[in-house]
mmCIF file with all atom_site columns, C-alpha atoms in Angstrom:
data_model
loop_
_atom_site.group_PDB
_atom_site.id
_atom_site.type_symbol
_atom_site.label_atom_id
_atom_site.label_alt_id
_atom_site.label_comp_id
_atom_site.label_asym_id
_atom_site.label_entity_id
_atom_site.label_seq_id
_atom_site.pdbx_PDB_ins_code
_atom_site.Cartn_x
_atom_site.Cartn_y
_atom_site.Cartn_z
_atom_site.occupancy
_atom_site.B_iso_or_equiv
_atom_site.pdbx_formal_charge
_atom_site.auth_seq_id
_atom_site.auth_comp_id
_atom_site.auth_asym_id
_atom_site.auth_atom_id
_atom_site.pdbx_PDB_model_num
ATOM 1   C CA . MET A 1 1   ? 80.849  86.313  85.546  1.00 0.00 ? 675 MET A CA 1
ATOM 2   C CA . VAL A 1 2   ? 81.818  89.973  85.823  1.00 0.00 ? 676 VAL A CA 1
ATOM 3   C CA . ALA A 1 3   ? 80.885  91.654  89.109  1.00 0.00 ? 677 ALA A CA 1
ATOM 4   C CA . ALA A 1 4   ? 78.603  94.657  88.698  1.00 0.00 ? 678 ALA A CA 1
ATOM 5   C CA . LEU A 1 5   ? 80.005  98.094  89.368  1.00 0.00 ? 679 LEU A CA 1
ATOM 6   C CA . VAL A 1 6   ? 78.513  99.686  92.462  1.00 0.00 ? 680 VAL A CA 1
ATOM 7   C CA . GLY A 1 7   ? 80.043  103.120 91.980  1.00 0.00 ? 681 GLY A CA 1
ATOM 8   C CA . ARG A 1 8   ? 81.845  105.438 89.605  1.00 0.00 ? 682 ARG A CA 1
ATOM 9   C CA . CYS A 1 9   ? 83.773  108.650 89.985  1.00 0.00 ? 683 CYS A CA 1
ATOM 10  C CA . SER A 1 10  ? 86.361  110.729 88.231  1.00 0.00 ? 684 SER A CA 1
ATOM 11  C CA . VAL A 1 11  ? 89.643  112.143 89.531  1.00 0.00 ? 685 VAL A CA 1
ATOM 12  C CA . ALA A 1 12  ? 91.298  115.315 88.229  1.00 0.00 ? 686 ALA A CA 1
ATOM 13  C CA . THR A 1 13  ? 94.933  114.592 87.297  1.00 0.00 ? 687 THR A CA 1
ATOM 14  C CA . ALA A 1 14  ? 97.768  116.235 85.391  1.00 0.00 ? 688 ALA A CA 1
ATOM 15  C CA . ILE A 1 15  ? 96.780  114.300 82.244  1.00 0.00 ? 689 ILE A CA 1
ATOM 16  C CA . GLY A 1 16  ? 93.060  115.038 82.591  1.00 0.00 ? 690 GLY A CA 1
ATOM 17  C CA . PRO A 1 17  ? 90.152  113.397 84.382  1.00 0.00 ? 691 PRO A CA 1
ATOM 18  C CA . VAL A 1 18  ? 90.603  109.692 85.105  1.00 0.00 ? 692 VAL A CA 1
ATOM 19  C CA . ALA A 1 19  ? 87.389  107.668 85.538  1.00 0.00 ? 693 ALA A CA 1
ATOM 20  C CA . LEU A 1 20  ? 87.198  104.849 88.067  1.00 0.00 ? 694 LEU A CA 1
ATOM 21  C CA . GLY A 1 21  ? 84.540  102.194 88.602  1.00 0.00 ? 695 GLY A CA 1
ATOM 22  C CA . TRP A 1 22  ? 84.399  99.788  91.504  1.00 0.00 ? 696 TRP A CA 1
ATOM 23  C CA . THR A 1 23  ? 82.695  96.676  92.766  1.00 0.00 ? 697 THR A CA 1
ATOM 24  C CA . ALA A 1 24  ? 81.978  96.045  96.442  1.00 0.00 ? 698 ALA A CA 1
ATOM 25  C CA . ASP A 1 25  ? 85.581  94.909  96.954  1.00 0.00 ? 699 ASP A CA 1
ATOM 26  C CA . ALA A 1 26  ? 87.911  96.385  94.329  1.00 0.00 ? 700 ALA A CA 1
ATOM 27  C CA . ILE A 1 27  ? 88.574  98.871  91.545  1.00 0.00 ? 701 ILE A CA 1
ATOM 28  C CA . ALA A 1 28  ? 87.328  97.178  88.375  1.00 0.00 ? 702 ALA A CA 1
ATOM 29  C CA . SER A 1 29  ? 87.702  99.857  85.716  1.00 0.00 ? 703 SER A CA 1
ATOM 30  C CA . VAL A 1 30  ? 90.041  102.791 85.076  1.00 0.00 ? 704 VAL A CA 1
ATOM 31  C CA . ARG A 1 31  ? 89.832  104.987 81.987  1.00 0.00 ? 705 ARG A CA 1
ATOM 32  C CA . LEU A 1 32  ? 92.483  107.480 80.879  1.00 0.00 ? 706 LEU A CA 1
ATOM 33  C CA . PRO A 1 33  ? 91.704  110.372 80.557  1.00 0.00 ? 707 PRO A CA 1
ATOM 34  C CA . ALA A 1 34  ? 88.097  109.489 81.368  1.00 0.00 ? 708 ALA A CA 1
ATOM 35  C CA . VAL A 1 35  ? 87.126  108.872 77.754  1.00 0.00 ? 709 VAL A CA 1
ATOM 36  C CA . VAL A 1 36  ? 84.289  106.362 77.750  1.00 0.00 ? 710 VAL A CA 1
ATOM 37  C CA . GLY A 1 37  ? 82.252  104.950 74.907  1.00 0.00 ? 711 GLY A CA 1
ATOM 38  C CA . ALA A 1 38  ? 79.163  102.913 74.290  1.00 0.00 ? 712 ALA A CA 1
ATOM 39  C CA . GLY A 1 39  ? 79.363  99.538  75.978  1.00 0.00 ? 713 GLY A CA 1
ATOM 40  C CA . ASP A 1 40  ? 82.054  100.701 78.390  1.00 0.00 ? 714 ASP A CA 1
ATOM 41  C CA . ARG A 1 41  ? 81.550  99.649  82.011  1.00 0.00 ? 715 ARG A CA 1
ATOM 42  C CA . LEU A 1 42  ? 81.985  103.319 82.952  1.00 0.00 ? 716 LEU A CA 1
ATOM 43  C CA . ALA A 1 43  ? 79.460  104.696 80.442  1.00 0.00 ? 717 ALA A CA 1
ATOM 44  C CA . GLY A 1 44  ? 76.667  106.701 81.992  1.00 0.00 ? 718 GLY A CA 1
ATOM 45  C CA . PRO A 1 45  ? 76.597  109.341 84.675  1.00 0.00 ? 719 PRO A CA 1
ATOM 46  C CA . SER A 1 46  ? 78.959  109.224 87.614  1.00 0.00 ? 720 SER A CA 1
ATOM 47  C CA . ARG A 1 47  ? 77.348  107.627 90.652  1.00 0.00 ? 721 ARG A CA 1
ATOM 48  C CA . GLU A 1 48  ? 79.010  109.767 93.286  1.00 0.00 ? 722 GLU A CA 1
ATOM 49  C CA . ILE A 1 49  ? 76.490  110.392 96.052  1.00 0.00 ? 723 ILE A CA 1
ATOM 50  C CA . ALA A 1 50  ? 77.421  113.179 98.468  1.00 0.00 ? 724 ALA A CA 1
ATOM 51  C CA . ASP A 1 51  ? 75.698  111.540 101.453 1.00 0.00 ? 725 ASP A CA 1
ATOM 52  C CA . GLU A 1 52  ? 77.331  108.171 100.867 1.00 0.00 ? 726 GLU A CA 1
ATOM 53  C CA . PRO A 1 53  ? 81.076  107.959 101.558 1.00 0.00 ? 727 PRO A CA 1
ATOM 54  C CA . ARG A 1 54  ? 83.195  106.008 99.126  1.00 0.00 ? 728 ARG A CA 1
ATOM 55  C CA . PRO A 1 55  ? 84.943  102.862 100.362 1.00 0.00 ? 729 PRO A CA 1
ATOM 56  C CA . THR A 1 56  ? 88.444  103.352 101.751 1.00 0.00 ? 730 THR A CA 1
ATOM 57  C CA . PHE A 1 57  ? 90.025  101.515 98.802  1.00 0.00 ? 731 PHE A CA 1
ATOM 58  C CA . VAL A 1 58  ? 88.332  103.956 96.382  1.00 0.00 ? 732 VAL A CA 1
ATOM 59  C CA . GLU A 1 59  ? 89.633  106.955 98.306  1.00 0.00 ? 733 GLU A CA 1
ATOM 60  C CA . ARG A 1 60  ? 93.100  105.357 98.317  1.00 0.00 ? 734 ARG A CA 1
ATOM 61  C CA . ALA A 1 61  ? 92.921  104.799 94.547  1.00 0.00 ? 735 ALA A CA 1
ATOM 62  C CA . CYS A 1 62  ? 91.804  108.390 93.927  1.00 0.00 ? 736 CYS A CA 1
ATOM 63  C CA . THR A 1 63  ? 94.495  110.015 96.057  1.00 0.00 ? 737 THR A CA 1
ATOM 64  C CA . GLY A 1 64  ? 97.177  107.611 94.819  1.00 0.00 ? 738 GLY A CA 1
ATOM 65  C CA . ILE A 1 65  ? 96.384  108.034 91.117  1.00 0.00 ? 739 ILE A CA 1
ATOM 66  C CA . ARG A 1 66  ? 96.264  111.816 91.509  1.00 0.00 ? 740 ARG A CA 1
ATOM 67  C CA . ALA A 1 67  ? 99.640  111.826 93.314  1.00 0.00 ? 741 ALA A CA 1
ATOM 68  C CA . LEU A 1 68  ? 101.277 109.491 90.784  1.00 0.00 ? 742 LEU A CA 1
ATOM 69  C CA . LEU A 1 69  ? 100.051 111.445 87.765  1.00 0.00 ? 743 LEU A CA 1
ATOM 70  C CA . ASP A 1 70  ? 101.108 114.697 89.434  1.00 0.00 ? 744 ASP A CA 1
ATOM 71  C CA . GLY A 1 71  ? 104.675 113.349 89.556  1.00 0.00 ? 745 GLY A CA 1
ATOM 72  C CA . ARG A 1 72  ? 104.887 112.100 93.128  1.00 0.00 ? 746 ARG A CA 1
ATOM 73  C CA . PRO A 1 73  ? 106.094 108.477 93.352  1.00 0.00 ? 747 PRO A CA 1
ATOM 74  C CA . GLU A 1 74  ? 103.229 106.370 94.632  1.00 0.00 ? 748 GLU A CA 1
ATOM 75  C CA . ASP A 1 75  ? 103.066 102.618 95.172  1.00 0.00 ? 749 ASP A CA 1
ATOM 76  C CA . LEU A 1 76  ? 99.490  101.568 94.356  1.00 0.00 ? 750 LEU A CA 1
ATOM 77  C CA . THR A 1 77  ? 99.898  97.825  94.887  1.00 0.00 ? 751 THR A CA 1
ATOM 78  C CA . ASP A 1 78  ? 97.799  98.035  98.061  1.00 0.00 ? 752 ASP A CA 1
ATOM 79  C CA . VAL A 1 79  ? 94.714  99.084  96.053  1.00 0.00 ? 753 VAL A CA 1
ATOM 80  C CA . PRO A 1 80  ? 92.617  95.976  95.342  1.00 0.00 ? 754 PRO A CA 1
ATOM 81  C CA . VAL A 1 81  ? 91.763  95.393  91.676  1.00 0.00 ? 755 VAL A CA 1
ATOM 82  C CA . ASP A 1 82  ? 89.200  93.206  89.937  1.00 0.00 ? 756 ASP A CA 1
ATOM 83  C CA . VAL A 1 83  ? 90.373  92.388  86.411  1.00 0.00 ? 757 VAL A CA 1
ATOM 84  C CA . GLY A 1 84  ? 87.290  90.338  85.599  1.00 0.00 ? 758 GLY A CA 1
ATOM 85  C CA . PRO A 1 85  ? 87.376  86.888  84.001  1.00 0.00 ? 759 PRO A CA 1
ATOM 86  C CA . ALA A 1 86  ? 91.054  86.910  83.011  1.00 0.00 ? 760 ALA A CA 1
ATOM 87  C CA . GLY A 1 87  ? 92.934  83.720  82.219  1.00 0.00 ? 761 GLY A CA 1
ATOM 88  C CA . ALA A 1 88  ? 96.027  82.504  84.045  1.00 0.00 ? 762 ALA A CA 1
ATOM 89  C CA . PHE A 1 89  ? 98.440  84.076  81.530  1.00 0.00 ? 763 PHE A CA 1
ATOM 90  C CA . ASP A 1 90  ? 96.796  87.511  81.756  1.00 0.00 ? 764 ASP A CA 1
ATOM 91  C CA . LEU A 1 91  ? 96.729  87.302  85.559  1.00 0.00 ? 765 LEU A CA 1
ATOM 92  C CA . GLY A 1 92  ? 100.456 86.524  85.525  1.00 0.00 ? 766 GLY A CA 1
ATOM 93  C CA . VAL A 1 93  ? 101.117 89.522  83.273  1.00 0.00 ? 767 VAL A CA 1
ATOM 94  C CA . TYR A 1 94  ? 99.085  91.796  85.566  1.00 0.00 ? 768 TYR A CA 1
ATOM 95  C CA . ARG A 1 95  ? 100.864 90.471  88.677  1.00 0.00 ? 769 ARG A CA 1
ATOM 96  C CA . ILE A 1 96  ? 104.272 91.201  87.144  1.00 0.00 ? 770 ILE A CA 1
ATOM 97  C CA . CYS A 1 97  ? 103.159 94.633  85.907  1.00 0.00 ? 771 CYS A CA 1
ATOM 98  C CA . ARG A 1 98  ? 101.980 95.523  89.413  1.00 0.00 ? 772 ARG A CA 1
ATOM 99  C CA . SER A 1 99  ? 105.467 94.675  90.699  1.00 0.00 ? 773 SER A CA 1
ATOM 100 C CA . ILE A 1 100 ? 107.187 97.219  88.394  1.00 0.00 ? 774 ILE A CA 1
ATOM 101 C CA . GLU A 1 101 ? 108.167 100.112 90.633  1.00 0.00 ? 775 GLU A CA 1
ATOM 102 C CA . VAL A 1 102 ? 107.632 103.762 89.763  1.00 0.00 ? 776 VAL A CA 1
ATOM 103 C CA . GLY A 1 103 ? 110.548 104.922 87.625  1.00 0.00 ? 777 GLY A CA 1
ATOM 104 C CA . SER A 1 104 ? 111.313 101.430 86.301  1.00 0.00 ? 778 SER A CA 1
ATOM 105 C CA . THR A 1 105 ? 110.323 99.519  83.193  1.00 0.00 ? 779 THR A CA 1
ATOM 106 C CA . LEU A 1 106 ? 110.337 95.996  81.790  1.00 0.00 ? 780 LEU A CA 1
ATOM 107 C CA . THR A 1 107 ? 110.036 94.793  78.211  1.00 0.00 ? 781 THR A CA 1
ATOM 108 C CA . TYR A 1 108 ? 107.265 92.618  76.833  1.00 0.00 ? 782 TYR A CA 1
ATOM 109 C CA . GLY A 1 109 ? 109.874 89.880  76.360  1.00 0.00 ? 783 GLY A CA 1
ATOM 110 C CA . GLU A 1 110 ? 111.124 90.101  79.945  1.00 0.00 ? 784 GLU A CA 1
ATOM 111 C CA . ILE A 1 111 ? 107.595 89.602  81.247  1.00 0.00 ? 785 ILE A CA 1
ATOM 112 C CA . ALA A 1 112 ? 107.069 86.664  78.891  1.00 0.00 ? 786 ALA A CA 1
ATOM 113 C CA . ARG A 1 113 ? 110.313 85.046  80.077  1.00 0.00 ? 787 ARG A CA 1
ATOM 114 C CA . ARG A 1 114 ? 109.318 85.523  83.722  1.00 0.00 ? 788 ARG A CA 1
ATOM 115 C CA . LEU A 1 115 ? 106.104 83.657  82.905  1.00 0.00 ? 789 LEU A CA 1
ATOM 116 C CA . GLY A 1 116 ? 108.051 80.804  81.320  1.00 0.00 ? 790 GLY A CA 1
ATOM 117 C CA . GLU A 1 117 ? 106.960 81.783  77.787  1.00 0.00 ? 791 GLU A CA 1
ATOM 118 C CA . PRO A 1 118 ? 110.160 83.051  76.143  1.00 0.00 ? 792 PRO A CA 1
ATOM 119 C CA . HIS A 1 119 ? 108.404 83.658  72.812  1.00 0.00 ? 793 HIS A CA 1
ATOM 120 C CA . GLY A 1 120 ? 105.269 85.182  74.369  1.00 0.00 ? 794 GLY A CA 1
ATOM 121 C CA . ALA A 1 121 ? 106.000 88.904  74.007  1.00 0.00 ? 795 ALA A CA 1
ATOM 122 C CA . GLN A 1 122 ? 103.040 89.444  71.651  1.00 0.00 ? 796 GLN A CA 1
ATOM 123 C CA . ALA A 1 123 ? 100.748 87.570  74.054  1.00 0.00 ? 797 ALA A CA 1
ATOM 124 C CA . VAL A 1 124 ? 101.925 89.919  76.821  1.00 0.00 ? 798 VAL A CA 1
ATOM 125 C CA . GLY A 1 125 ? 100.948 92.865  74.620  1.00 0.00 ? 799 GLY A CA 1
ATOM 126 C CA . ARG A 1 126 ? 97.511  91.374  73.997  1.00 0.00 ? 800 ARG A CA 1
ATOM 127 C CA . ALA A 1 127 ? 97.006  90.810  77.734  1.00 0.00 ? 801 ALA A CA 1
ATOM 128 C CA . MET A 1 128 ? 97.903  94.410  78.445  1.00 0.00 ? 802 MET A CA 1
ATOM 129 C CA . ALA A 1 129 ? 95.473  95.596  75.771  1.00 0.00 ? 803 ALA A CA 1
ATOM 130 C CA . ARG A 1 130 ? 92.755  93.859  77.834  1.00 0.00 ? 804 ARG A CA 1
ATOM 131 C CA . ASN A 1 131 ? 93.928  95.467  81.104  1.00 0.00 ? 805 ASN A CA 1
ATOM 132 C CA . PRO A 1 132 ? 90.801  97.058  82.619  1.00 0.00 ? 806 PRO A CA 1
ATOM 133 C CA . VAL A 1 133 ? 92.700  99.009  85.280  1.00 0.00 ? 807 VAL A CA 1
ATOM 134 C CA . PRO A 1 134 ? 95.663  100.894 83.776  1.00 0.00 ? 808 PRO A CA 1
ATOM 135 C CA . VAL A 1 135 ? 97.746  102.862 86.288  1.00 0.00 ? 809 VAL A CA 1
ATOM 136 C CA . LEU A 1 136 ? 96.791  100.310 88.987  1.00 0.00 ? 810 LEU A CA 1
ATOM 137 C CA . VAL A 1 137 ? 98.169  97.596  86.689  1.00 0.00 ? 811 VAL A CA 1
ATOM 138 C CA . PRO A 1 138 ? 100.804 99.931  85.200  1.00 0.00 ? 812 PRO A CA 1
ATOM 139 C CA . CYS A 1 139 ? 101.096 98.580  81.680  1.00 0.00 ? 813 CYS A CA 1
ATOM 140 C CA . HIS A 1 140 ? 102.557 101.939 80.596  1.00 0.00 ? 814 HIS A CA 1
ATOM 141 C CA . ARG A 1 141 ? 105.796 100.764 82.252  1.00 0.00 ? 815 ARG A CA 1
ATOM 142 C CA . VAL A 1 142 ? 106.187 97.950  79.713  1.00 0.00 ? 816 VAL A CA 1
ATOM 143 C CA . LEU A 1 143 ? 108.230 98.711  76.605  1.00 0.00 ? 817 LEU A CA 1
ATOM 144 C CA . GLY A 1 144 ? 109.110 96.951  73.415  1.00 0.00 ? 818 GLY A CA 1
ATOM 145 C CA . THR A 1 145 ? 112.696 96.006  72.664  1.00 0.00 ? 819 THR A CA 1
ATOM 146 C CA . GLY A 1 146 ? 113.911 98.942  70.611  1.00 0.00 ? 820 GLY A CA 1
ATOM 147 C CA . TRP A 1 147 ? 110.581 100.814 70.714  1.00 0.00 ? 821 TRP A CA 1
ATOM 148 C CA . ILE A 1 148 ? 108.100 102.255 73.189  1.00 0.00 ? 822 ILE A CA 1
ATOM 149 C CA . GLY A 1 149 ? 105.367 99.754  72.410  1.00 0.00 ? 823 GLY A CA 1
ATOM 150 C CA . GLY A 1 150 ? 101.674 100.325 72.069  1.00 0.00 ? 824 GLY A CA 1
ATOM 151 C CA . PHE A 1 151 ? 99.163  101.589 74.572  1.00 0.00 ? 825 PHE A CA 1
ATOM 152 C CA . SER A 1 152 ? 95.454  100.863 74.433  1.00 0.00 ? 826 SER A CA 1
ATOM 153 C CA . GLY A 1 153 ? 94.485  103.671 76.831  1.00 0.00 ? 827 GLY A CA 1
ATOM 154 C CA . ALA A 1 154 ? 92.956  106.897 75.565  1.00 0.00 ? 828 ALA A CA 1
ATOM 155 C CA . GLY A 1 155 ? 95.569  108.935 73.712  1.00 0.00 ? 829 GLY A CA 1
ATOM 156 C CA . GLY A 1 156 ? 97.567  105.849 72.768  1.00 0.00 ? 830 GLY A CA 1
ATOM 157 C CA . THR A 1 157 ? 101.345 106.043 72.770  1.00 0.00 ? 831 THR A CA 1
ATOM 158 C CA . SER A 1 158 ? 101.393 109.793 73.478  1.00 0.00 ? 832 SER A CA 1
ATOM 159 C CA . THR A 1 159 ? 99.574  109.140 76.781  1.00 0.00 ? 833 THR A CA 1
ATOM 160 C CA . LYS A 1 160 ? 102.045 106.348 77.568  1.00 0.00 ? 834 LYS A CA 1
ATOM 161 C CA . LEU A 1 161 ? 104.997 108.652 76.870  1.00 0.00 ? 835 LEU A CA 1
ATOM 162 C CA . ARG A 1 162 ? 103.452 111.405 79.022  1.00 0.00 ? 836 ARG A CA 1
ATOM 163 C CA . MET A 1 163 ? 102.942 108.988 81.927  1.00 0.00 ? 837 MET A CA 1
ATOM 164 C CA . LEU A 1 164 ? 106.541 107.738 81.613  1.00 0.00 ? 838 LEU A CA 1
ATOM 165 C CA . GLU A 1 165 ? 107.756 111.336 81.567  1.00 0.00 ? 839 GLU A CA 1
ATOM 166 C CA . ILE A 1 166 ? 105.741 112.136 84.700  1.00 0.00 ? 840 ILE A CA 1
ATOM 167 C CA . GLU A 1 167 ? 107.404 109.147 86.382  1.00 0.00 ? 841 GLU A CA 1
ATOM 168 C CA . SER A 1 168 ? 110.796 110.575 85.353  1.00 0.00 ? 842 SER A CA 1
ATOM 169 C CA . ILE A 1 169 ? 111.550 107.870 82.825  1.00 0.00 ? 843 ILE A CA 1
ATOM 170 C CA . HIS A 1 170 ? 113.259 109.635 79.935  1.00 0.00 ? 844 HIS A CA 1
ATOM 171 C CA . SER A 1 171 ? 114.845 108.492 76.727  1.00 0.00 ? 845 SER A CA 1
ATOM 172 C CA . ARG A 1 172 ? 117.159 110.265 74.311  1.00 0.00 ? 846 ARG A CA 1
ATOM 173 C CA . ASP A 1 173 ? 115.376 108.441 71.525  1.00 0.00 ? 847 ASP A CA 1
ATOM 174 C CA . PRO A 1 174 ? 111.968 106.834 72.237  1.00 0.00 ? 848 PRO A CA 1
ATOM 175 C CA . PHE A 1 175 ? 112.736 104.142 69.692  1.00 0.00 ? 849 PHE A CA 1
ATOM 176 C CA . GLN A 1 176 ? 115.774 102.878 71.602  1.00 0.00 ? 850 GLN A CA 1
ATOM 177 C CA . THR A 1 177 ? 115.749 101.011 74.868  1.00 0.00 ? 851 THR A CA 1
ATOM 178 C CA . ALA A 1 178 ? 117.671 103.776 76.602  1.00 0.00 ? 852 ALA A CA 1
ATOM 179 C CA . LEU A 1 179 ? 115.101 103.749 79.366  1.00 0.00 ? 853 LEU A CA 1
ATOM 180 C CA . PRO A 1 180 ? 116.122 102.297 82.735  1.00 0.00 ? 854 PRO A CA 1
ATOM 181 C CA . ILE A 1 181 ? 115.117 98.664  83.112  1.00 0.00 ? 855 ILE A CA 1
#
């Protein structure tokens, strides 16, 4: 069962407005750059109420995401996330992704090997495509071997490249693994 969102807001960032949705205990949805569609948990008007303060973890997420996407290194692992009804493999992928520090990357294959699934790189990619909280589970920091890899967030690979650039991860050729690992 997926917990119902109790609030929504949007945060102005260097890549555009990022939409966040939260449950009583955690951030449960992040959309880059706040593009939402029919059936999306963030569809509908923002539920920011001026007289009602947002929970501390929401404020932390907003200030942290803004700082990170403005180019200031920010560790967001203290922000609680609710990834919904994810299986054990996906949860393992998200846990490893959250451990990737700003300015660093891993490959899909490295994550699969850490999970004891040496041939599971494609499964890692599928798990990341289901990631409901990009930036907080920084799947943009995961690259293919010899290529940047996909990105299911709004803007696709160009958004991923922009986020990597903001985090000072550069490559002479985006189709080589010249990025620091």
